[in-house]
Amino acid sequence: MRSAAGALAFVFAALALSGCGSRPPARDVLIVTLDTTRADRLGCYGYDAAATPNLDAFARDAALFEDAVAPAPVTLPSHCTLFTGLNPYRHGVRYNAMFVLPQSIETLAERLRDAGFRTAAVPSSFAVAKRFGLAQGFESYEDLFAEPGGNKRGWSDERSAADAVDRAIAWWDGHRGERRFLWVHVYSPHWAYDPPFPFSVKFRDRPYDGEIAYADREVGRLFETLKAHGEWDDALVVVAGDHGEGLYEHGERWHSTLVYDATMHVPLIVKLPRADPGRRVRGPVGLVDVTPTVLSAVGLDVPRDLDGRPLEKAIAAGHAEADRPIYFECLAGSISYGWSPLYGVRRDTYKLIEGARPELYDVAADPHETRDLARSDADVVSALAEDLETFRTAGAQHDADAEAVVLDADALAGLASLGYVGGAGYATRAARSGGVHPPDMIDLEQEFLKAQAAIGAGRWSEASSSLDYVLKRDPANKFALFFRSRAFAQAGDHERALELARAMHRLYPDSADAADLLGETLSRGGLAEEAAEVYADACRSHPRDPRLAFRHFLAVFETGNAAATERAVEKLESDFPDRYTTFVARARLEARQGRIEPALRSLRSAVDHGLTSLRAFEDAREFREVRKSAAYETLAAKVAALGAPDEAVVTAKP
């Protein structure tokens, strides 16, 4: 529901601004995010080979930020920062597909909706699907994967730039006369680079540039819609990249693992309403500044607790605030592989990267970061390290508790199809201290992706070859230990599977992934009591992890201890009353007790709470009598109509 008080606040702010002769607040807000777009691949950023006439013209009509920094080289956390004004340690989303933006975090869309704006978003990839929390505050969120049949789409499916802009124009035109906030997500520059004709021909040898040229054409159509109806001058328009692309600089083919400017320096172009055109702003700013800039430009108060700052003064001055550090991070290597996390700050022309060892670059003098100054400029390293420590202190005080998402084999394959490597089953929020320095192992990127794609397709022997190579180079690699153990289990070699599972648990004693692997491997080997102990310890360390709690129930269930099993189910019902796995657990216990009708009722509740497959119960002995019931057949038919199975196929197996 829209807030009348918020709408009145806007009116009074507008009157106050107009009365003092200041620039009038923006009537409409349009934000376009260009996925995977390097700043140095746009003509307005100096790329002579670019074919970006619309974005170049837009830059001449707006303010171009020469040194904009992404908060992370990954789509979801970067967008979460852009739409909250918070650094990743504040909103809690650290990687794609593994986290959900908490409901407690207030988004830009929520703030504008409550101030009277109509709000809509046209996301174009799974990375920003509705399920990950960014839909908060949007009245319309045209998610490909929430449409009819969307659950049958592959993760690599994307909305074309043309389709995204068509939908954006239709919504914009349909709400003429109302105050509008529209976000359009243009995914085209993301891998795989396959631009449509004529860009496929013109850029045959430069398909990445062709994708950007195609995106430029479509964004130009959207801009023309505003101009044709006289809405351009009074609108706030923001174009931003969420992150860049490695293109083999520093050995990184795509993005998400390293934090050099190939993936961290992004385009950011802002057109304030009726502002002087053609501004160029020097000095570092961040995507974290977009939300406060929008709030200020529409005449709303900017909350003091945001990490970002409004950019109007920087636009007027032509340079960013002096000596202000901008935070960035990359936890992907730590979450997935056990490598050192990467944290950093950008201040003035200097950039500090802190991992297993520090790296320092003067990005003005050395834009491709080929000369590490960490040893020669110790004083600069020390000063920037103090900035980083300040951010860490803030992170310790405000670290958000984003929900970790359970990933099954299909989800892992989906991540691989997008060029990402998932963690071992599901993510843990805390990054491992220590570990190898990610740039030293970036050449393993292709081996990870090959292994994950093979795992998703069930080709375990093919995956094992890549995993063995990784372990030879990096014996403590979390991803390789986890899946090589799984591969041994698939091949029936329980002894070697258990050996690697125990090794991973020793190396990562605080990891939910490691505990789950060891517990599952013990259970498969008939060591249910030891598995139950492993899961019990893990649940004490991760009391809010529903998957570990359910795995603990399964292990206790296998021991045959009726009293302990009942306690485990009651604990699930107390801690996770709305999870479908809780109803699955109750159904299993009731079926074992011969209580057919209660078991069916529990299964119905599980379906109502998200269970989309009963395949896991086909071979379970305790469900033999339940499956004979006509009511079970009716339920099975209902579930079959829901679509593709989800994680329940994994978590509910006996």
XYZ file of C-alpha atoms in Angstrom:
654
model
C 0.000 0.000 0.000
C 1.279 3.425 -0.920
C 1.962 5.824 1.909
C -0.055 9.068 1.822
C 2.425 10.595 4.240
C 5.250 9.717 1.844
C 3.440 11.330 -1.069
C 2.786 14.499 0.948
C 6.435 14.587 1.976
C 7.351 14.664 -1.696
C 4.944 17.545 -2.391
C 6.318 19.639 0.466
C 9.892 18.873 -0.605
C 9.070 19.937 -4.155
C 7.546 23.208 -2.966
C 10.516 23.907 -0.743
C 12.982 23.230 -3.526
C 11.105 25.315 -6.071
C 10.764 28.151 -3.583
C 14.482 28.452 -3.016
C 15.367 28.281 -6.697
C 17.004 24.853 -6.518
C 16.612 22.217 -9.227
C 13.099 20.683 -9.128
C 12.867 17.094 -7.953
C 12.668 14.369 -10.558
C 9.172 13.355 -11.556
C 10.141 9.924 -12.893
C 13.073 7.596 -12.273
C 14.546 5.211 -14.845
C 17.470 2.937 -13.961
C 19.086 0.757 -16.613
C 21.673 -1.779 -15.503
C 23.997 -3.215 -18.126
C 25.099 -6.647 -16.984
C 28.755 -7.622 -17.401
C 29.690 -4.345 -19.091
C 33.200 -2.980 -18.805
C 33.481 0.790 -18.709
C 36.342 0.708 -21.174
C 34.146 -0.917 -23.845
C 31.921 2.155 -24.289
C 32.746 4.975 -26.657
C 32.043 7.606 -24.002
C 34.751 5.992 -21.846
C 37.325 6.254 -24.632
C 36.940 2.992 -26.575
C 37.490 3.947 -30.211
C 36.192 0.628 -31.559
C 32.859 0.922 -29.743
C 29.508 1.177 -31.504
C 27.550 2.773 -28.664
C 26.049 5.943 -30.166
C 23.044 6.049 -27.842
C 25.000 5.674 -24.625
C 27.591 8.145 -25.909
C 24.854 10.667 -26.651
C 23.342 10.021 -23.243
C 26.718 10.739 -21.607
C 26.841 14.079 -23.418
C 23.410 14.849 -21.936
C 24.323 13.722 -18.425
C 27.146 13.299 -15.915
C 29.660 10.524 -16.566
C 31.565 9.124 -13.588
C 35.037 8.190 -14.721
C 35.953 6.017 -11.737
C 32.820 4.137 -10.616
C 33.472 0.983 -8.589
C 31.287 -2.126 -8.311
C 30.910 -3.548 -4.780
C 31.544 -7.087 -6.047
C 32.233 -8.688 -9.438
C 28.974 -10.624 -9.264
C 25.459 -9.726 -10.443
C 23.224 -10.314 -7.410
C 25.329 -8.688 -4.652
C 26.148 -5.785 -6.942
C 22.475 -5.126 -7.696
C 21.591 -5.511 -4.016
C 24.073 -2.782 -3.161
C 22.812 -0.536 -5.966
C 19.193 -0.858 -4.774
C 19.834 -0.561 -1.025
C 22.719 1.892 -0.667
C 24.419 -0.670 1.577
C 27.737 -2.471 1.236
C 27.511 -6.271 0.888
C 28.385 -6.908 4.531
C 25.300 -4.828 5.422
C 22.734 -6.468 3.120
C 24.335 -9.909 3.467
C 24.247 -11.058 -0.182
C 27.749 -12.184 -1.148
C 27.327 -14.346 -4.259
C 24.805 -15.361 -6.926
C 22.046 -17.893 -6.235
C 23.275 -18.716 -2.727
C 21.700 -15.871 -0.778
C 18.373 -14.064 -0.540
C 18.147 -10.365 0.271
C 16.487 -10.224 3.720
C 12.996 -8.777 3.989
C 14.291 -6.559 6.781
C 16.442 -4.614 4.306
C 14.546 -1.663 2.817
C 15.048 -1.284 -0.912
C 14.894 1.766 -3.147
C 11.716 0.406 -4.726
C 10.039 0.171 -1.334
C 11.006 3.723 -0.453
C 9.745 5.113 -3.760
C 6.559 3.041 -3.692
C 5.774 4.399 -0.239
C 6.365 7.923 -1.565
C 3.713 7.477 -4.247
C 5.630 6.098 -7.208
C 4.353 3.263 -9.377
C 7.191 0.748 -9.453
C 8.179 -1.883 -12.008
C 11.192 -3.998 -12.923
C 12.118 -6.015 -15.986
C 14.881 -8.407 -14.865
C 16.462 -10.510 -17.581
C 18.335 -13.407 -15.971
C 18.118 -15.995 -13.245
C 20.766 -14.158 -11.229
C 18.170 -11.509 -10.288
C 15.104 -13.760 -10.248
C 12.292 -12.856 -7.882
C 13.205 -15.622 -5.457
C 16.422 -13.826 -4.450
C 14.693 -10.848 -2.838
C 15.209 -7.944 -5.225
C 11.490 -7.811 -6.048
C 10.785 -6.100 -2.709
C 8.863 -2.899 -3.404
C 8.199 -3.532 -7.099
C 4.504 -3.733 -7.961
C 5.442 -5.415 -11.227
C 8.472 -7.726 -11.486
C 8.557 -9.474 -14.861
C 10.652 -12.454 -13.878
C 11.191 -15.006 -16.648
C 11.395 -17.771 -14.084
C 8.140 -16.876 -12.318
C 6.073 -16.837 -15.504
C 3.914 -19.843 -16.453
C 6.330 -22.601 -17.369
C 9.216 -20.651 -15.885
C 10.228 -23.524 -13.629
C 11.083 -25.519 -16.751
C 13.518 -22.911 -18.054
C 17.250 -23.499 -17.943
C 19.263 -21.159 -15.752
C 21.101 -19.874 -18.791
C 17.854 -18.670 -20.365
C 17.730 -14.902 -20.601
C 15.371 -12.191 -21.700
C 16.689 -10.503 -24.815
C 17.454 -6.803 -24.658
C 14.758 -6.181 -27.262
C 12.137 -8.046 -25.230
C 13.178 -6.283 -22.023
C 12.878 -2.868 -23.652
C 9.553 -3.754 -25.306
C 8.124 -4.689 -21.909
C 9.640 -1.607 -20.286
C 8.107 0.713 -22.888
C 4.709 -0.970 -22.552
C 4.707 -0.486 -18.774
C 5.984 3.083 -19.030
C 3.335 4.041 -21.567
C 0.659 2.289 -19.519
C 1.322 4.510 -16.506
C 1.643 7.872 -18.199
C 0.475 10.675 -15.917
C 1.651 8.806 -12.800
C 5.003 9.080 -11.077
C 7.059 6.111 -12.194
C 10.120 4.177 -11.105
C 11.299 1.622 -13.645
C 14.338 -0.647 -13.549
C 15.377 -2.368 -16.777
C 18.027 -5.080 -16.566
C 19.863 -5.613 -19.872
C 21.656 -8.947 -19.700
C 22.925 -9.240 -23.265
C 26.652 -8.550 -22.673
C 26.848 -11.561 -20.322
C 28.365 -14.797 -21.582
C 27.555 -16.463 -23.936
C 28.360 -13.700 -26.426
C 25.865 -14.260 -29.215
C 24.510 -10.945 -30.520
C 21.668 -10.998 -33.049
C 21.976 -9.942 -36.662
C 23.370 -7.532 -37.861
C 25.679 -7.327 -34.837
C 26.622 -11.002 -35.249
C 28.105 -10.156 -38.642
C 29.578 -6.750 -37.929
C 31.233 -7.996 -34.745
C 32.060 -11.517 -35.878
C 35.541 -11.258 -34.361
C 34.437 -9.202 -31.345
C 31.175 -10.768 -30.130
C 31.424 -9.184 -26.658
C 31.545 -5.747 -28.261
C 28.675 -6.831 -30.482
C 26.535 -7.651 -27.442
C 27.220 -4.188 -26.034
C 26.363 -2.567 -29.390
C 23.073 -4.503 -29.450
C 22.313 -3.405 -25.873
C 23.054 0.179 -26.879
C 20.536 0.065 -29.718
C 17.783 -1.218 -27.457
C 18.507 1.231 -24.627
C 18.323 3.986 -27.230
C 14.755 2.934 -28.065
C 13.816 3.287 -24.414
C 15.346 6.749 -24.218
C 13.461 7.823 -27.334
C 10.173 6.872 -25.684
C 10.773 9.399 -22.901
C 11.910 12.068 -25.323
C 8.973 11.571 -27.698
C 6.485 12.305 -24.943
C 8.342 15.251 -23.419
C 9.302 13.312 -20.287
C 13.073 13.295 -20.676
C 13.994 16.621 -19.102
C 12.100 16.036 -15.840
C 13.269 12.431 -15.391
C 16.192 11.094 -13.408
C 17.929 8.537 -15.628
C 20.748 6.306 -14.406
C 22.758 3.849 -16.499
C 25.145 1.585 -14.596
C 27.113 -1.590 -15.161
C 26.831 -4.159 -12.380
C 30.360 -5.479 -12.995
C 32.758 -5.936 -15.877
C 34.328 -8.930 -17.619
C 37.845 -10.346 -17.344
C 38.441 -11.062 -21.039
C 41.589 -12.899 -19.913
C 43.176 -9.913 -18.156
C 45.081 -11.328 -15.173
C 44.095 -14.764 -16.484
C 40.366 -14.409 -15.718
C 38.110 -15.260 -18.632
C 34.797 -14.080 -17.219
C 34.210 -12.586 -13.747
C 33.370 -13.359 -10.085
C 36.770 -14.480 -8.755
C 39.208 -11.531 -9.035
C 38.812 -7.831 -8.257
C 40.963 -6.076 -10.840
C 39.403 -3.197 -12.736
C 38.520 -5.419 -15.693
C 35.596 -6.605 -13.556
C 35.295 -3.787 -10.976
C 35.447 -0.552 -13.018
C 31.917 -0.012 -14.313
C 30.095 2.623 -16.323
C 27.944 4.994 -14.265
C 26.110 7.809 -16.048
C 23.528 9.952 -14.257
C 21.145 12.485 -15.787
C 19.588 14.706 -13.154
C 16.400 16.561 -14.144
C 17.138 19.795 -16.037
C 20.831 19.569 -15.132
C 23.747 20.988 -17.094
C 24.796 18.437 -19.732
C 28.188 16.979 -20.488
C 29.668 16.719 -17.011
C 32.554 14.346 -16.335
C 33.271 13.472 -12.716
C 36.715 12.328 -11.632
C 37.494 10.272 -8.556
C 36.072 7.071 -7.097
C 32.376 6.636 -6.358
C 30.414 3.421 -5.997
C 27.199 1.763 -7.075
C 26.418 2.110 -3.376
C 25.785 5.793 -4.146
C 22.909 5.198 -6.573
C 20.105 4.778 -4.011
C 20.963 7.915 -1.991
C 21.363 9.872 -5.241
C 17.897 8.821 -6.395
C 16.301 9.604 -3.025
C 17.872 13.044 -2.973
C 16.949 13.779 -6.589
C 13.247 13.009 -6.036
C 13.116 15.173 -2.918
C 13.087 12.461 -0.240
C 15.233 12.319 2.866
C 18.374 10.203 2.581
C 18.659 7.919 5.634
C 21.845 8.544 7.572
C 22.556 4.854 8.012
C 23.154 4.222 4.298
C 26.719 3.537 3.195
C 26.303 5.479 -0.038
C 26.080 9.237 -0.504
C 24.169 11.476 -2.931
C 26.239 12.449 -5.959
C 24.783 15.883 -6.829
C 27.673 17.776 -5.227
C 30.220 15.621 -7.033
C 28.430 16.314 -10.318
C 28.441 20.051 -9.678
C 32.114 20.058 -8.668
C 33.322 17.678 -11.377
C 35.103 15.474 -8.866
C 34.157 13.025 -6.151
C 34.541 13.727 -2.481
C 38.254 13.891 -1.684
C 39.803 11.082 0.361
C 36.578 9.079 0.581
C 37.327 5.330 0.464
C 35.060 3.047 -1.600
C 34.683 -0.554 -0.410
C 34.619 -3.684 -2.564
C 34.935 -7.416 -1.995
C 34.903 -10.844 -3.590
C 34.078 -13.880 -1.461
C 33.395 -16.285 -4.325
C 36.794 -17.985 -4.160
C 36.511 -18.365 -0.410
C 32.949 -19.702 -0.452
C 33.546 -22.139 -3.293
C 37.179 -23.176 -3.008
C 38.466 -22.257 0.454
C 40.760 -19.620 -1.022
C 41.498 -16.346 0.657
C 38.642 -13.836 0.496
C 39.424 -10.609 -1.315
C 38.584 -7.254 0.274
C 39.615 -3.862 -0.938
C 39.276 -0.105 -0.968
C 39.671 2.489 -3.643
C 40.727 5.982 -2.529
C 41.851 8.709 -4.915
C 43.933 6.961 -7.559
C 45.065 4.124 -5.299
C 43.519 0.713 -4.942
C 44.337 -1.797 -2.208
C 43.442 -5.474 -2.565
C 43.854 -7.560 0.560
C 43.923 -11.336 0.278
C 46.574 -13.850 1.256
C 48.918 -10.966 0.484
C 48.263 -7.277 -0.184
C 48.348 -5.725 -3.646
C 48.480 -1.984 -4.309
C 47.940 -0.211 -7.618
C 47.852 3.357 -8.833
C 45.049 2.862 -11.336
C 45.498 6.301 -12.887
C 49.110 5.617 -13.838
C 48.613 1.873 -14.334
C 44.999 1.226 -15.436
C 45.586 -2.455 -16.216
C 47.141 -3.077 -12.769
C 50.377 -4.600 -13.957
C 52.677 -2.970 -11.357
C 52.057 -4.011 -7.759
C 53.301 -1.203 -5.459
C 52.617 -2.966 -2.156
C 56.300 -3.356 -1.263
C 57.488 0.016 -2.465
C 54.640 2.151 -1.061
C 54.195 0.707 2.416
C 52.793 3.963 3.802
C 49.957 3.959 1.262
C 49.227 0.314 2.023
C 49.062 1.140 5.729
C 46.713 4.081 5.209
C 44.331 2.113 2.984
C 44.489 -0.862 5.331
C 43.148 1.440 8.047
C 40.241 2.332 5.775
C 39.594 -1.339 5.198
C 39.689 -2.036 8.929
C 37.040 0.641 9.431
C 34.788 -1.148 6.958
C 35.477 -4.464 8.679
C 34.526 -2.997 12.032
C 31.270 -1.794 10.500
C 30.759 -5.241 9.040
C 31.211 -6.869 12.439
C 28.613 -4.524 13.916
C 26.035 -4.734 11.144
C 26.697 -7.993 9.319
C 23.363 -8.940 7.745
C 22.032 -12.461 8.034
C 20.903 -13.165 4.495
C 19.256 -16.521 4.044
C 21.542 -19.150 2.550
C 19.955 -21.028 -0.339
C 20.295 -24.801 -0.668
C 21.728 -25.820 -4.037
C 21.069 -29.220 -5.585
C 22.803 -30.813 -8.585
C 20.505 -29.053 -11.054
C 21.230 -25.712 -9.411
C 24.976 -26.340 -9.560
C 24.690 -27.161 -13.254
C 22.706 -23.977 -13.702
C 25.421 -21.900 -12.085
C 27.965 -23.526 -14.366
C 25.860 -22.643 -17.412
C 26.100 -18.995 -16.348
C 29.854 -19.172 -15.890
C 29.796 -19.409 -12.079
C 30.948 -22.172 -9.767
C 28.703 -22.942 -6.827
C 29.761 -23.824 -3.340
C 29.638 -27.370 -2.082
C 25.903 -27.814 -1.747
C 25.113 -24.477 -0.162
C 26.968 -21.378 0.891
C 28.276 -20.463 4.272
C 28.278 -16.764 4.977
C 31.619 -16.605 6.709
C 34.656 -16.548 4.440
C 37.641 -18.650 5.348
C 40.663 -16.766 6.614
C 43.927 -17.820 5.061
C 43.915 -19.974 1.963
C 45.695 -19.404 -1.308
C 45.702 -16.040 -3.056
C 43.031 -16.280 -5.808
C 45.143 -14.714 -8.590
C 47.671 -17.528 -8.082
C 45.097 -20.182 -8.984
C 42.869 -18.396 -11.492
C 44.101 -20.686 -14.284
C 42.007 -23.439 -12.646
C 38.819 -21.560 -13.599
C 38.165 -23.754 -16.625
C 38.718 -26.974 -14.670
C 36.112 -25.926 -12.101
C 33.577 -25.085 -14.760
C 34.232 -28.303 -16.685
C 33.857 -30.347 -13.502
C 30.672 -28.622 -12.428
C 29.040 -28.959 -15.829
C 29.917 -32.672 -15.867
C 28.545 -33.125 -12.340
C 25.298 -31.441 -13.295
C 24.979 -33.844 -16.225
C 25.798 -36.870 -14.069
C 29.120 -37.559 -15.838
C 31.086 -38.262 -12.675
C 34.074 -39.981 -14.289
C 34.585 -36.967 -16.545
C 34.349 -34.638 -13.553
C 36.859 -36.736 -11.606
C 39.640 -36.030 -14.075
C 39.325 -32.275 -13.565
C 38.906 -32.657 -9.801
C 42.054 -34.783 -9.507
C 44.014 -32.136 -11.393
C 42.720 -29.413 -9.093
C 43.596 -31.406 -5.958
C 47.112 -31.998 -7.239
C 47.558 -28.231 -7.549
C 45.483 -27.240 -4.514
C 45.085 -30.139 -2.035
C 42.853 -28.102 0.317
C 40.417 -27.020 -2.392
C 36.946 -27.156 -0.872
C 35.058 -27.599 -4.131
C 37.319 -30.394 -5.357
C 37.359 -32.254 -2.024
C 33.590 -32.143 -1.784
C 32.826 -33.365 -5.277
C 35.700 -35.841 -5.539
C 34.332 -37.494 -2.413
C 30.914 -37.553 -4.043
C 32.438 -39.046 -7.195
C 34.052 -41.853 -5.204
C 30.688 -42.513 -3.543
C 28.987 -42.643 -6.946
C 31.576 -45.214 -8.040
C 30.940 -47.334 -4.939
C 34.322 -46.591 -3.357
C 32.999 -45.722 0.098
C 36.397 -45.911 1.804
C 37.999 -43.228 -0.366
C 34.827 -41.130 -0.297
C 34.910 -41.157 3.499
C 38.641 -40.398 3.559
C 38.133 -37.185 1.573
C 35.015 -36.263 3.559
C 36.952 -36.540 6.818
C 39.826 -34.529 5.325
C 37.469 -31.732 4.307
C 35.866 -31.675 7.746
C 39.302 -31.375 9.368
C 40.297 -28.533 7.053
C 36.980 -26.693 7.381
C 35.619 -27.526 10.855
C 33.230 -24.547 10.821
C 31.862 -25.285 7.363
C 28.283 -26.479 7.043
C 29.288 -27.925 3.665
C 31.988 -30.085 5.215
C 29.720 -31.301 8.004
C 26.995 -32.182 5.521
C 29.406 -34.106 3.310
C 30.813 -36.099 6.225
C 27.389 -36.778 7.721
C 25.945 -37.901 4.390
C 28.949 -40.108 3.615
C 28.756 -41.724 7.039
C 25.038 -42.354 6.585
C 25.552 -43.946 3.183
C 28.161 -46.204 4.769
C 25.756 -47.400 7.448
C 27.338 -45.305 10.219
C 24.121 -43.522 11.138
C 24.968 -42.915 14.794
C 28.265 -41.183 13.972
C 26.481 -39.219 11.249
C 23.871 -38.080 13.763
C 26.651 -36.834 16.050
C 28.298 -34.905 13.204
C 24.991 -33.268 12.299
C 24.181 -32.497 15.923
C 27.497 -30.641 16.273
C 26.887 -28.823 13.000
C 23.400 -27.761 14.106
C 24.848 -26.262 17.261
C 27.266 -24.235 15.132
C 24.607 -23.330 12.533
C 21.327 -23.220 14.483
C 19.469 -21.367 11.715
C 20.388 -23.769 8.918
C 17.255 -25.754 7.975
C 19.069 -28.211 5.758
C 21.464 -29.337 8.483
C 18.536 -29.732 10.848
C 16.727 -31.916 8.329
C 19.862 -33.951 7.643
C 20.179 -34.481 11.400
C 16.630 -35.819 11.453
C 17.420 -38.225 8.591
C 20.498 -39.567 10.377
C 18.600 -40.042 13.646
C 15.739 -41.630 11.702
C 18.195 -44.177 10.293
C 19.385 -45.177 13.770
C 15.889 -46.471 14.545
C 15.805 -44.671 17.892
C 12.108 -43.775 18.101
C 12.393 -41.316 20.988
C 15.360 -39.476 19.418
C 13.545 -39.339 16.075
C 10.465 -37.798 17.693
C 12.663 -35.187 19.388
C 14.354 -34.381 16.079
C 10.981 -33.832 14.393
C 9.764 -31.659 17.252
C 12.942 -29.585 16.985
C 12.273 -29.038 13.273
C 8.697 -28.025 14.022
C 9.903 -25.581 16.644
C 12.765 -24.024 14.663
C 11.477 -24.262 11.067
C 7.672 -24.515 11.223
C 7.085 -23.307 7.658
C 9.701 -25.359 5.796
C 8.318 -28.160 3.648
C 11.134 -30.423 4.857
C 9.660 -30.193 8.365
C 6.377 -31.645 7.088
C 8.324 -34.260 5.142
C 10.046 -35.324 8.364
C 6.722 -35.647 10.192
C 5.296 -37.637 7.280
C 8.198 -40.085 7.349
C 7.824 -40.651 11.067
C 4.039 -41.127 10.800
C 4.455 -43.536 7.906
C 6.933 -45.611 9.905
C 4.377 -45.724 12.735
C 1.723 -46.995 10.314
C -0.368 -43.819 10.611
C -1.401 -43.554 6.975
C -3.884 -40.682 7.049
C -1.707 -38.400 9.238
C 1.259 -39.117 6.931
C -0.833 -38.097 3.914
C -1.929 -34.900 5.657
C 1.694 -34.057 6.424
C 2.641 -34.683 2.797
C -0.155 -32.390 1.638
C 1.189 -29.704 3.972
C 4.678 -30.252 2.574
C 3.347 -29.678 -0.947
C 1.515 -26.563 0.217
C 4.820 -25.252 1.599
C 6.907 -25.843 -1.521
C 7.527 -29.566 -2.067
C 7.411 -30.185 -5.822
C 8.415 -33.836 -6.101
C 7.326 -37.079 -4.487
C 9.987 -39.054 -6.327
C 12.017 -39.319 -3.156
C 9.318 -41.455 -1.548
C 9.046 -44.042 -4.318
C 11.583 -46.420 -2.782
C 11.116 -45.578 0.902
C 9.961 -48.678 2.764
C 7.905 -46.816 5.320
C 5.772 -45.290 2.548
C 4.712 -48.639 1.064
C 1.258 -48.532 2.623
C 0.903 -44.793 2.062
C 1.509 -45.234 -1.674
C -1.356 -47.742 -1.886
C -3.830 -45.063 -0.868
C -5.964 -43.452 -3.574
C -5.376 -40.163 -1.796
C -1.642 -40.564 -2.428
C -2.250 -41.058 -6.150
C -4.338 -37.886 -6.227
C -1.593 -35.995 -4.437
C 1.036 -37.410 -6.783
C -0.959 -36.200 -9.799
C -1.225 -32.739 -8.272
C 2.517 -32.616 -7.595
C 3.356 -33.815 -11.121
C 1.484 -30.816 -12.491
C 3.668 -28.424 -10.494
C 6.679 -28.837 -12.760
C 10.321 -29.768 -12.331
C 11.498 -31.300 -9.024
C 13.554 -29.156 -6.694
C 15.936 -29.789 -3.822
C 13.452 -32.127 -2.152
C 14.684 -34.850 -4.487
C 17.983 -34.639 -2.673
C 16.972 -33.744 0.860
C 14.102 -36.159 1.230
C 15.870 -39.293 0.066
C 16.213 -42.020 2.673
